[in-house]
Coordinates of C-alpha atoms and ligand atoms in Angstrom, one line a residue:
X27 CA 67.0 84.6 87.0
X28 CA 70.3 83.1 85.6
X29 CA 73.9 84.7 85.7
X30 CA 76.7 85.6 83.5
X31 CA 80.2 86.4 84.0
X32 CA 81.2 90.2 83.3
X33 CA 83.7 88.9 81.0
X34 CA 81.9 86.8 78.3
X35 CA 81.6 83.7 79.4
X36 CA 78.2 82.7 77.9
X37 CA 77.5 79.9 80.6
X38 CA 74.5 80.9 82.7
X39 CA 74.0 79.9 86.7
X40 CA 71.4 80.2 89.0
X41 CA 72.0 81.8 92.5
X42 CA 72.5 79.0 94.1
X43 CA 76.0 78.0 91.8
X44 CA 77.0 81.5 92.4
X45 CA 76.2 82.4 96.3
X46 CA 79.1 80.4 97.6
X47 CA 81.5 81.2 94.9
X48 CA 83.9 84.3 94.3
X49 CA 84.8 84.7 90.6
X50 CA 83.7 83.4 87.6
X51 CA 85.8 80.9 86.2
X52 CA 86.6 83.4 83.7
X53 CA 87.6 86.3 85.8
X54 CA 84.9 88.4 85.8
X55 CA 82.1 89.0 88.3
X56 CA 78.7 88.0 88.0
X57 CA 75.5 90.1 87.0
X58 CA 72.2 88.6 86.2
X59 CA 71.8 88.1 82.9
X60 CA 69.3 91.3 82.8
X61 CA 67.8 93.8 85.4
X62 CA 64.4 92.8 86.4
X63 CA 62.3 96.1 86.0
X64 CA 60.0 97.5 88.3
X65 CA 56.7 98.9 87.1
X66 CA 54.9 101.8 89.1
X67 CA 51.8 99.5 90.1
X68 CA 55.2 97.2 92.0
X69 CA 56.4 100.4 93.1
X70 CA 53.0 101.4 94.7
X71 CA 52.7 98.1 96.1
X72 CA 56.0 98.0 98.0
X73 CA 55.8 101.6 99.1
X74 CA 52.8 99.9 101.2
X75 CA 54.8 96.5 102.1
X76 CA 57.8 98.9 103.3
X77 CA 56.1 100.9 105.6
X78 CA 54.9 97.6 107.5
X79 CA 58.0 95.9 107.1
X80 CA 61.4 96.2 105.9
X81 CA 62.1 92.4 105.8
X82 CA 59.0 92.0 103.6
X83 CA 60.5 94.4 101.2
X84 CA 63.4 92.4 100.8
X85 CA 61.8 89.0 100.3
X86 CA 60.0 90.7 97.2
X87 CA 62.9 92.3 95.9
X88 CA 65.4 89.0 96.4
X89 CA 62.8 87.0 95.0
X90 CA 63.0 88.4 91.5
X91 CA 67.0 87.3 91.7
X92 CA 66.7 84.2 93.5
X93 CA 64.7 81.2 91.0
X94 CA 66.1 78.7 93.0
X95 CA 65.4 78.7 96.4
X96 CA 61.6 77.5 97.4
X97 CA 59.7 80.8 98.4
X98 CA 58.5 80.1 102.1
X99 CA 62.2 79.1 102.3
X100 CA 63.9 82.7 101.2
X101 CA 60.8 84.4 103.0
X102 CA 62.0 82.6 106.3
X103 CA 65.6 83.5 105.8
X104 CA 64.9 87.3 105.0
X105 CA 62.8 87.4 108.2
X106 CA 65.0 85.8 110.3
X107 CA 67.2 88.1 109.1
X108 CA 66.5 91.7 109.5
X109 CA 64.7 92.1 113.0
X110 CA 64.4 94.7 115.0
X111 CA 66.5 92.6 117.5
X112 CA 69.4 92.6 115.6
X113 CA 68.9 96.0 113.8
X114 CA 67.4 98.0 116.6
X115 CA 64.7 99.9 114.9
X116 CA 61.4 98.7 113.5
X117 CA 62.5 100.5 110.3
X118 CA 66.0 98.4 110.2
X119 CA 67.4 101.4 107.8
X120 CA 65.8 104.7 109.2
X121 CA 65.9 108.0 107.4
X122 CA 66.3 111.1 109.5
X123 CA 66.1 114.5 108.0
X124 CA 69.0 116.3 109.0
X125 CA 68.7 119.9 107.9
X126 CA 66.4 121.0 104.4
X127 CA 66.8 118.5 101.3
X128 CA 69.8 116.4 103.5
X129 CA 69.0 113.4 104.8
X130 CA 70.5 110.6 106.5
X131 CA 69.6 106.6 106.1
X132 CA 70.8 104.8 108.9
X133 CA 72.6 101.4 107.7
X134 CA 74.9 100.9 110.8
X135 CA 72.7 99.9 113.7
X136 CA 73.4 96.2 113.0
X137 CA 75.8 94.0 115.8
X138 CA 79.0 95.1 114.6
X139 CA 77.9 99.2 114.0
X140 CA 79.2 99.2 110.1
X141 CA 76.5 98.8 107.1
X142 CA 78.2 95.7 106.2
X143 CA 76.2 94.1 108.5
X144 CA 73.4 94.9 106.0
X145 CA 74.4 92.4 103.3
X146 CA 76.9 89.9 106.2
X147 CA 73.5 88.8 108.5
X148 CA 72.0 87.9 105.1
X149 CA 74.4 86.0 103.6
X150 CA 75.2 84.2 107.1
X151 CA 71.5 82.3 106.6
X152 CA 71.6 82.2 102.9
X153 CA 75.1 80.0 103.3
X154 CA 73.8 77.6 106.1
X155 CA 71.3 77.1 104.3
X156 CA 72.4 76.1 100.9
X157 CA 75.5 74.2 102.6
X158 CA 72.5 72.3 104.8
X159 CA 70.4 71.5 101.4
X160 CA 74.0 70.3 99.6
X161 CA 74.8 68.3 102.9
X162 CA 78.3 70.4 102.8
X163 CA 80.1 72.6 104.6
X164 CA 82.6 75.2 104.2
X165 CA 85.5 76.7 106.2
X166 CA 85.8 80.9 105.5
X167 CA 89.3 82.1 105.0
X168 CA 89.5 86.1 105.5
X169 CA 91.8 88.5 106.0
X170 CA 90.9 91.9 107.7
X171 CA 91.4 95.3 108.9
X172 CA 88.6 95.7 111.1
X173 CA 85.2 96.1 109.6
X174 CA 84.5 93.1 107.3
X175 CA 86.3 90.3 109.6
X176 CA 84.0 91.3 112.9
X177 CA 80.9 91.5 110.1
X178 CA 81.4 87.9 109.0
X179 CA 82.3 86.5 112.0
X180 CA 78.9 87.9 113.9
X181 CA 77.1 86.9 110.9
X182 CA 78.6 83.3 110.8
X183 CA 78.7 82.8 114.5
X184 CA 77.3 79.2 115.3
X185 CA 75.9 78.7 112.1
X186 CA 75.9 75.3 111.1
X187 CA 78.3 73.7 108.4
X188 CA 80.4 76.8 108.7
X189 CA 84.0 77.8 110.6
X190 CA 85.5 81.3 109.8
X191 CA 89.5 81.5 110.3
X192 CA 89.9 85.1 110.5
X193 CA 93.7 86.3 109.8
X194 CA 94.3 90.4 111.2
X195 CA 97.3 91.8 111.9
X196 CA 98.2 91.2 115.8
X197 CA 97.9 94.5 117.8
X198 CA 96.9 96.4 114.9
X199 CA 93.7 96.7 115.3
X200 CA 92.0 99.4 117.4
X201 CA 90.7 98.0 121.5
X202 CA 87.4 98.1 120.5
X203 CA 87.7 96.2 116.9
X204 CA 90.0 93.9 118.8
X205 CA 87.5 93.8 121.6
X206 CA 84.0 92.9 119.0
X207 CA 85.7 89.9 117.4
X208 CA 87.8 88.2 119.9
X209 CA 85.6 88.0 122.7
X210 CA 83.1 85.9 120.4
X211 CA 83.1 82.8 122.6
X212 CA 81.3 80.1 119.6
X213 CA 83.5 77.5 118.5
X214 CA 83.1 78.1 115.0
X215 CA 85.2 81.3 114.9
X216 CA 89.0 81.1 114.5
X217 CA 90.4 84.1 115.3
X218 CA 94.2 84.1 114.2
X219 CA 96.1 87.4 114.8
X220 CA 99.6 87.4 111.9
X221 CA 102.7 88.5 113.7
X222 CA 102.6 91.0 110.8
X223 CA 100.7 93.9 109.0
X224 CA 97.3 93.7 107.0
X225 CA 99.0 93.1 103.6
X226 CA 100.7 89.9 105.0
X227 CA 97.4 88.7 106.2
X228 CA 96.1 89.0 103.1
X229 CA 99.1 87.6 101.0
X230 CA 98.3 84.4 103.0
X231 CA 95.2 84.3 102.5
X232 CA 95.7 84.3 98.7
X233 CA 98.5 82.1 99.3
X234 CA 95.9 79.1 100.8
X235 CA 93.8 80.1 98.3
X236 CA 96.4 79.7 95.5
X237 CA 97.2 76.3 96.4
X238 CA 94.1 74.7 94.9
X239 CA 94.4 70.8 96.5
X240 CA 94.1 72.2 100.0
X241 CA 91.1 75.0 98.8
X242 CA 89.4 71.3 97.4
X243 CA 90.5 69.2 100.2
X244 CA 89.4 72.4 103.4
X245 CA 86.6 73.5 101.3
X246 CA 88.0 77.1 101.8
X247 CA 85.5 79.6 100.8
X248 CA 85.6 83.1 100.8
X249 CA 82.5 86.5 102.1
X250 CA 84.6 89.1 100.1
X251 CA 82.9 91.9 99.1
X252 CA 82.5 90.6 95.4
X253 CA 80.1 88.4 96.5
X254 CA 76.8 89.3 94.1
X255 CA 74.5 88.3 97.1
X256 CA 76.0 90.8 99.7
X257 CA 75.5 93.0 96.7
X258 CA 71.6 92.3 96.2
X259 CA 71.1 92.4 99.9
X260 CA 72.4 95.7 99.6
X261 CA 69.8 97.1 96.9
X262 CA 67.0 96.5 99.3
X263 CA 68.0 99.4 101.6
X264 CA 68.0 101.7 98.1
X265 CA 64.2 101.2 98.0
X266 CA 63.7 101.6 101.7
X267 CA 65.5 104.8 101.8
X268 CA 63.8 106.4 99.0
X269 CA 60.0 105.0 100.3
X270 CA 61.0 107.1 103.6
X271 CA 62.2 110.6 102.1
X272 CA 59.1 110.7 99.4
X273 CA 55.3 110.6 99.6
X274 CA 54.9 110.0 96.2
X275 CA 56.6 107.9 93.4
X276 CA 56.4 111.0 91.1
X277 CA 59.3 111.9 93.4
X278 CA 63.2 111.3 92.8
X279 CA 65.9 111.2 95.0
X280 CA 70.1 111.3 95.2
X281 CA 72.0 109.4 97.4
X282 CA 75.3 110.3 98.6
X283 CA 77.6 107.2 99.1
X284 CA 80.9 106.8 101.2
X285 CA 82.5 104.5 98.5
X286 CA 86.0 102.0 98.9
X287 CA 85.5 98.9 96.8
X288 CA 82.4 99.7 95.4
X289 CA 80.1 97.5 96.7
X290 CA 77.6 99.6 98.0
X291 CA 77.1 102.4 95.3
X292 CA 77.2 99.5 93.0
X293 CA 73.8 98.0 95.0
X294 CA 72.2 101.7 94.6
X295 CA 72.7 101.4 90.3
X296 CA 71.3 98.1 90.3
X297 CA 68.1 100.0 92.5
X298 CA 68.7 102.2 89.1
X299 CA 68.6 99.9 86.5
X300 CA 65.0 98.4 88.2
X301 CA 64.0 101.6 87.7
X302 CA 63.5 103.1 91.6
X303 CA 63.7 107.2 90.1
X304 CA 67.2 107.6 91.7
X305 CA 68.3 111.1 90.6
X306 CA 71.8 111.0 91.1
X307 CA 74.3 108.8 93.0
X308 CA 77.2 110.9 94.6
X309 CA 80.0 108.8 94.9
X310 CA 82.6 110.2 97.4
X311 CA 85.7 109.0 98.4
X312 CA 88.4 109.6 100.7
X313 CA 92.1 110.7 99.9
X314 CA 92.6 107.4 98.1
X315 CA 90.7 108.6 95.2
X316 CA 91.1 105.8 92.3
X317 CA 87.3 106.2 91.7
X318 CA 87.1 109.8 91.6
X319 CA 89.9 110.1 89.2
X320 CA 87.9 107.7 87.2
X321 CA 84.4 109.2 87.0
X322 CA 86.4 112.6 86.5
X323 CA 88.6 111.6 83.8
X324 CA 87.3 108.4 82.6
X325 CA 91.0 106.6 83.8
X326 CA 90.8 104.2 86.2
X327 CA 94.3 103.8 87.9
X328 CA 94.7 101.2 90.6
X329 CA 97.4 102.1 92.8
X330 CA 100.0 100.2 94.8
X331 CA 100.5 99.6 98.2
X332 CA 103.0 102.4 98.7
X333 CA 99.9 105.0 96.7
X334 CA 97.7 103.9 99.8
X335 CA 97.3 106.6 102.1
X336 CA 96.0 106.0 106.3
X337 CA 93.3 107.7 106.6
X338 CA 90.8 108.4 109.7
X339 CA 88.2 106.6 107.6
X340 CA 90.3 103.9 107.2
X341 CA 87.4 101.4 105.2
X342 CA 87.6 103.5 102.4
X343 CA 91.1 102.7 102.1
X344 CA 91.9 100.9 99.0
X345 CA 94.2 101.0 96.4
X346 CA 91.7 99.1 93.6
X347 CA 88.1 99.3 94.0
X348 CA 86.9 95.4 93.7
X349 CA 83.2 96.0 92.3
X350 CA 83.7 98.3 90.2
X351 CA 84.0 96.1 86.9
X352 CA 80.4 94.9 86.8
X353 CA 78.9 99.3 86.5
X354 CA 82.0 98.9 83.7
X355 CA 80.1 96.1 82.3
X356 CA 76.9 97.9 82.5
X357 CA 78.6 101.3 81.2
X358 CA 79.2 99.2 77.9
X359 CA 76.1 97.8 77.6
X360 CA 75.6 94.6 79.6
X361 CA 76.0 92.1 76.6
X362 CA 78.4 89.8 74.9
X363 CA 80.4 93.3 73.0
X364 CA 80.5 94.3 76.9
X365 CA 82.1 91.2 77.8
X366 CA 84.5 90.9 75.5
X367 CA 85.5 94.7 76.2
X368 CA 85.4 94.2 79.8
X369 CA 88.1 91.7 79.2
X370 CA 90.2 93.2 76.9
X371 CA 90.1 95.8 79.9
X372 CA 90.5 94.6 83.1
X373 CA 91.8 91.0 82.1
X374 CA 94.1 92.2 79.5
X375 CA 94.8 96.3 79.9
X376 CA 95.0 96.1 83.9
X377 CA 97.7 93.6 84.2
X378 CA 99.7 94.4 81.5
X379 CA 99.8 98.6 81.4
X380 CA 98.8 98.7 85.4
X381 CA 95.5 100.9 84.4
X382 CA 93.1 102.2 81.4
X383 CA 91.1 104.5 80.0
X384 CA 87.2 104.6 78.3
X385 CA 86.9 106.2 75.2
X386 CA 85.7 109.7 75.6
X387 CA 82.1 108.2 73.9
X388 CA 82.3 105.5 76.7
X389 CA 83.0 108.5 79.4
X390 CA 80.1 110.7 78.2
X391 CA 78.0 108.1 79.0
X392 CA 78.2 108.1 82.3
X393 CA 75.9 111.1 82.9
X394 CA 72.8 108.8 81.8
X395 CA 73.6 106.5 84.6
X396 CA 73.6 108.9 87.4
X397 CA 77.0 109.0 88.3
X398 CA 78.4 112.0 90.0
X399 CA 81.9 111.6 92.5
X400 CA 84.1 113.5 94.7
X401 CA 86.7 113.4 97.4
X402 CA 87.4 114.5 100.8
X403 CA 90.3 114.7 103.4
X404 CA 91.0 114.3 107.0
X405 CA 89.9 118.3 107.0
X406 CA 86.9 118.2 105.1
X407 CA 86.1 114.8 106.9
X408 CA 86.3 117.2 110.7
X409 CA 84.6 120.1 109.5
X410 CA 81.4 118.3 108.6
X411 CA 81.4 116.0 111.8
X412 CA 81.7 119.4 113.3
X413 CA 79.0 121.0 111.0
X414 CA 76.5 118.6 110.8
X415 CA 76.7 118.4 115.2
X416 CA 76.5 122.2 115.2
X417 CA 73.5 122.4 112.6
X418 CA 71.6 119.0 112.8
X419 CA 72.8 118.0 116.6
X420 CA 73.7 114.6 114.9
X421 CA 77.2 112.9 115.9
X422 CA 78.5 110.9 112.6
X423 CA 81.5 108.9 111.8
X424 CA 84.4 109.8 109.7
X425 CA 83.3 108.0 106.5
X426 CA 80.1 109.4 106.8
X427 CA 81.3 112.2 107.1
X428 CA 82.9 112.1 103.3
X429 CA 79.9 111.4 102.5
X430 CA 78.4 114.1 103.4
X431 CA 81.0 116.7 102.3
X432 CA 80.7 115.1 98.9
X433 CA 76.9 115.5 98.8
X434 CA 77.3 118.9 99.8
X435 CA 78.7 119.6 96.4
X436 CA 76.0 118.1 94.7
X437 CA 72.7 118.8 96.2
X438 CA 69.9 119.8 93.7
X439 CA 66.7 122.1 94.6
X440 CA 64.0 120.2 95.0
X441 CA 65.8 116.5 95.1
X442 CA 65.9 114.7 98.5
X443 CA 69.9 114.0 98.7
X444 CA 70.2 110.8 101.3
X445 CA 73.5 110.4 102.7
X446 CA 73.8 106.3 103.5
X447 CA 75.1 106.2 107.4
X448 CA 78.0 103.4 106.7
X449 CA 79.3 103.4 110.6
X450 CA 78.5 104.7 114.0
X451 CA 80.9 107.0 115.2
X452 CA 81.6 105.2 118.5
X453 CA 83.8 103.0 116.1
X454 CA 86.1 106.6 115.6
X455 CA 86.4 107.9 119.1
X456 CA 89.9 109.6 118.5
X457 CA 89.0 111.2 115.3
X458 CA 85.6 112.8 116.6
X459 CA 86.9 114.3 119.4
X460 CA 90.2 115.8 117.3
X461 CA 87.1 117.4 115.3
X462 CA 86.0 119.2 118.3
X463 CA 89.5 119.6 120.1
X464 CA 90.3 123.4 120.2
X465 CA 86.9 124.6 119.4
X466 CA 85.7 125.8 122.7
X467 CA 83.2 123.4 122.8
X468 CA 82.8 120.0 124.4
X469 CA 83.4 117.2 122.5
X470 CA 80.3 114.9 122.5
X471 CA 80.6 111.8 123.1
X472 CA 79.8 109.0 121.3
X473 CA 77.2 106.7 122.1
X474 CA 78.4 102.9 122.6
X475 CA 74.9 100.9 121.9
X476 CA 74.0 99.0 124.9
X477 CA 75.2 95.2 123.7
X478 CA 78.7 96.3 123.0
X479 CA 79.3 98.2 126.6
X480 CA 82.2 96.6 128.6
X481 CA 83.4 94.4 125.4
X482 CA 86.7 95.6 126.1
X483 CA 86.5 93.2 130.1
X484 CA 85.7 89.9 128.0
X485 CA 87.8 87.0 128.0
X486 CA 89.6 87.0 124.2
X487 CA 90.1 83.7 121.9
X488 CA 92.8 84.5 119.6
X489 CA 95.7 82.7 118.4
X490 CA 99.3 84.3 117.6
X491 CA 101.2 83.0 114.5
X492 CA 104.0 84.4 112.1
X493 CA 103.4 85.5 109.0
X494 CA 103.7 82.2 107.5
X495 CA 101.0 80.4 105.3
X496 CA 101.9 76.5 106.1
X497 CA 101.6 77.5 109.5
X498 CA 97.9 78.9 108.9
X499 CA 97.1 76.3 107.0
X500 CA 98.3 73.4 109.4
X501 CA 95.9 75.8 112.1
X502 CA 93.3 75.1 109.7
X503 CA 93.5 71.5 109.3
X504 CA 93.7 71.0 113.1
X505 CA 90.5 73.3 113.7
X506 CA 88.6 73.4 110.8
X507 CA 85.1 71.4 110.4
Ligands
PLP601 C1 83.3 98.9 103.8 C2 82.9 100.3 104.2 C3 82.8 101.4 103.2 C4 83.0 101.2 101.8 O1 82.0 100.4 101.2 P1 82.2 99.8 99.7 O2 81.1 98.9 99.5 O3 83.5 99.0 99.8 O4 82.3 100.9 98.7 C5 82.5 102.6 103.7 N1 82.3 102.9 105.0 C6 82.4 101.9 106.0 C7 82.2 102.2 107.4 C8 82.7 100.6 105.6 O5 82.9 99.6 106.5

């Protein structure tokens, strides 16, 4: 399998050129060059594999991405990856019915209780590996608000060939996010807290990044969502879900996806395009509704800093939605027209009138790949942490709960709708019990997974510094490998 650039660049690359790159050189994001379709004898097969073994299931289904990596090799990776001791089920992704046609798939039992574990454990072998086989390494430059930076740093942790310098904005961060990645005691992990807020952090980051003799000199490297092999990790859990809620693969299924950049919806069309009989995909966001607005309207209309709202399901907050170019791609017809469009669009359209919109030909198109979205608030987001612990005696988290709102709107008789779990609700203390508050009822309380108890009494490694980009990268050079 070989991979092009979402905006026309005709050079191909196996995985290997691409897994420790961000962009393409052109811009764009890379896709395979095609979608590698999966017949129903495959189908029946894995059906079989997944009800032994989730990691089994994913060495197949990477396998038809990866050409370049020997296959004992990726098969050893994938299990070393997703085991029931990191995970904490045998099914790594279980489905639970919650009430009728609704179901739940569990992605958020991994170490740091968000699904971007999921895709993060993967990647954290995949990139020791590769850098061990090139006799490299790399240092990780990041910037985050919670979620990804304590992913990538559990998922790096004493790997070798790799350092992480994580920049967050100092006392910012809720105890317990605080808690999960500063009490990482593995030399590898830089955590630096930016006398400043989250945009700053990440303004540096592009700033070291910018300044392309120290990126060659530090071998800086990035884990941003954009990443196509967070992305194909990701796909795997598609299949797994859907093997769980059907008996047969006469069957078809939705699934309901709490969406920010894109990433993960974006995983569930590429289950699509391979041809798993995905019925719809329900793409719900928060109040920051940029992809709403676009599946609604066909406009897509990144907005600024100042258009960002805070919101209690604060990884869904984003102002532009960093995936989403490759299903634009894809919308247009995943060839070199496609590219040159794609361009014209978000190379050319973006910058220059700050947004765009499809033809209406382009828009009514998007019916024949599924695509269905919504929105929820802080409101909706309560009543259906409420309703789903009244009904289904299930505690979830507030981006879960959009989620499930959204799917609400969009359930079918006769379709299994899975909602994807993206985060355990011990993450959101404050907000679930504001959902019960006033209700006459107890708030219950949510359940901290037996690793992460007492996090908050570790000893912390973190270093203070201003918002200053020569003083992050003169940390760098004195700590990186
Ligand atoms: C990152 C994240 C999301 C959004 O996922 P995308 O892949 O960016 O669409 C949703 N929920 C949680 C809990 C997350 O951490």
């Amino acid at each position: 399998m070989k991979y092009l650039s979402t905006r026309g660049d005709p050079t191909l690359r196996g995985f290997s050129d691409i897994l420790l790159e961000g962009l393409a050189p052109d811009g764009g994001l890379y896709l395979p060059a095609s979608y590698p379709k999966v017949d129903a004898a495959t189908l029946t097969r894995w059906r079989a594999l997944a009800a032994n073994s989730y990691a089994d299931l994913a060495y197949e289904i990477l396998s038809l991405y990866i050409g370049d990596i020997p296959a004992a090799d990726l098969q050893r990776l994938v299990r070393a990856t997703y085991t029931e001791a990191v995970f904490g089920t045998r099914e790594i992704t279980p489905v639970a019915q919650l009430e009728g046609g609704l179901y739940l798939q569990a992605l958020s039992n991994g170490p740091t209780l968000a699904f971007k574990d999921m895709a993060m454990q993967l990647l954290g072998q995949l990139f020791e590996y590769e850098l061990a086989r090139r006799g490299e390494h790399l240092n990780i430059l990041g910037a985050t608000s919670g979620d990804t930076g304590s992913a990538a740093e559990y998922a790096m942790r004493g790997k070798r060939g790799i350092h992480v310098f994580m920049l967050s904005p100092h006392g910012r961060m809720s105890p317990f996010q605080q808690a999960q990645m500063f009490s990482l005691p593995d030399a590898n992990i830089h955590n630096i807290a930016v006398e400043g807020v989250f945009d700053d952090c990440q303004d540096i980051v592009k700033a070291v990044s910018n300044d392309l003799e120290f990126k060659r000199r530090w071998k800086i490297g990035t884990v941003n969502s954009i990443n196509w092999a967070r992305l194909l990790a990701q796909v795997v859990y598609y299949f797994a879900g859907y093997f769980q809620a059907t008996k047969s693969n006469a069957e078809r299924v939705s699934f309901a996806v709490p969406s920010g950049n894109f990433g993960n919806i974006c995983a569930g069309h590429v289950a699509r395009m391979m041809g798993l009989p995905i019925h719809r995909l329900v793409l719900a966001t928060n109040e920051n509704d940029v992809l709403d607005e676009f599946f609604r309207t066909g406009t897509y209309r990144p907005r600024s800093t100042a258009e960002t709202h805070e919101t209690s399901s604060p990884s869904m907050d984003i102002s532009k939605a960093s995936n989403f170019e490759r299903f634009v791609f894809d919308l247009l017809g995943h060839d070199a027209k496609a590219g040159a469009r794609t361009k014209a669009l978000f190379g050319e359209a973006l910058a220059r009138d700050g947004g765009f919109t499809i033809t209406r030909e382009e828009h009514a198109r998007i019916a024949s790949f599924g695509f269905v979205s919504g929105k929820s608030t802080h409101a909706d987001r309560l009543a259906a942490i409420r309703g789903t612990w009244q009904r289904s005696h299930r505690l979830v988290d507030t981006h879960t709960a959009d989620g499930l709102k959204v799917a609400s709107e969009h359930l079918d008789a006769g379709v299994p709708m899975i909602v994807l779990e993206t985060a355990l609700p011990a993450k959101f203390a404050a907000t679930i019990e504001e959902a019960f508050a006033g209700q006459g009822v107890p708030a219950p309380a949510p359940e901290v997974p037996a690793g992460l108890r007492g996090i908050e009494k570790l000893p912390r490694r973190f270093t203070v510094l201003p918002a200053d980009a020569a003083l992050v990268k003169r940390h760098i050079e004195t700590h990186a490998g």
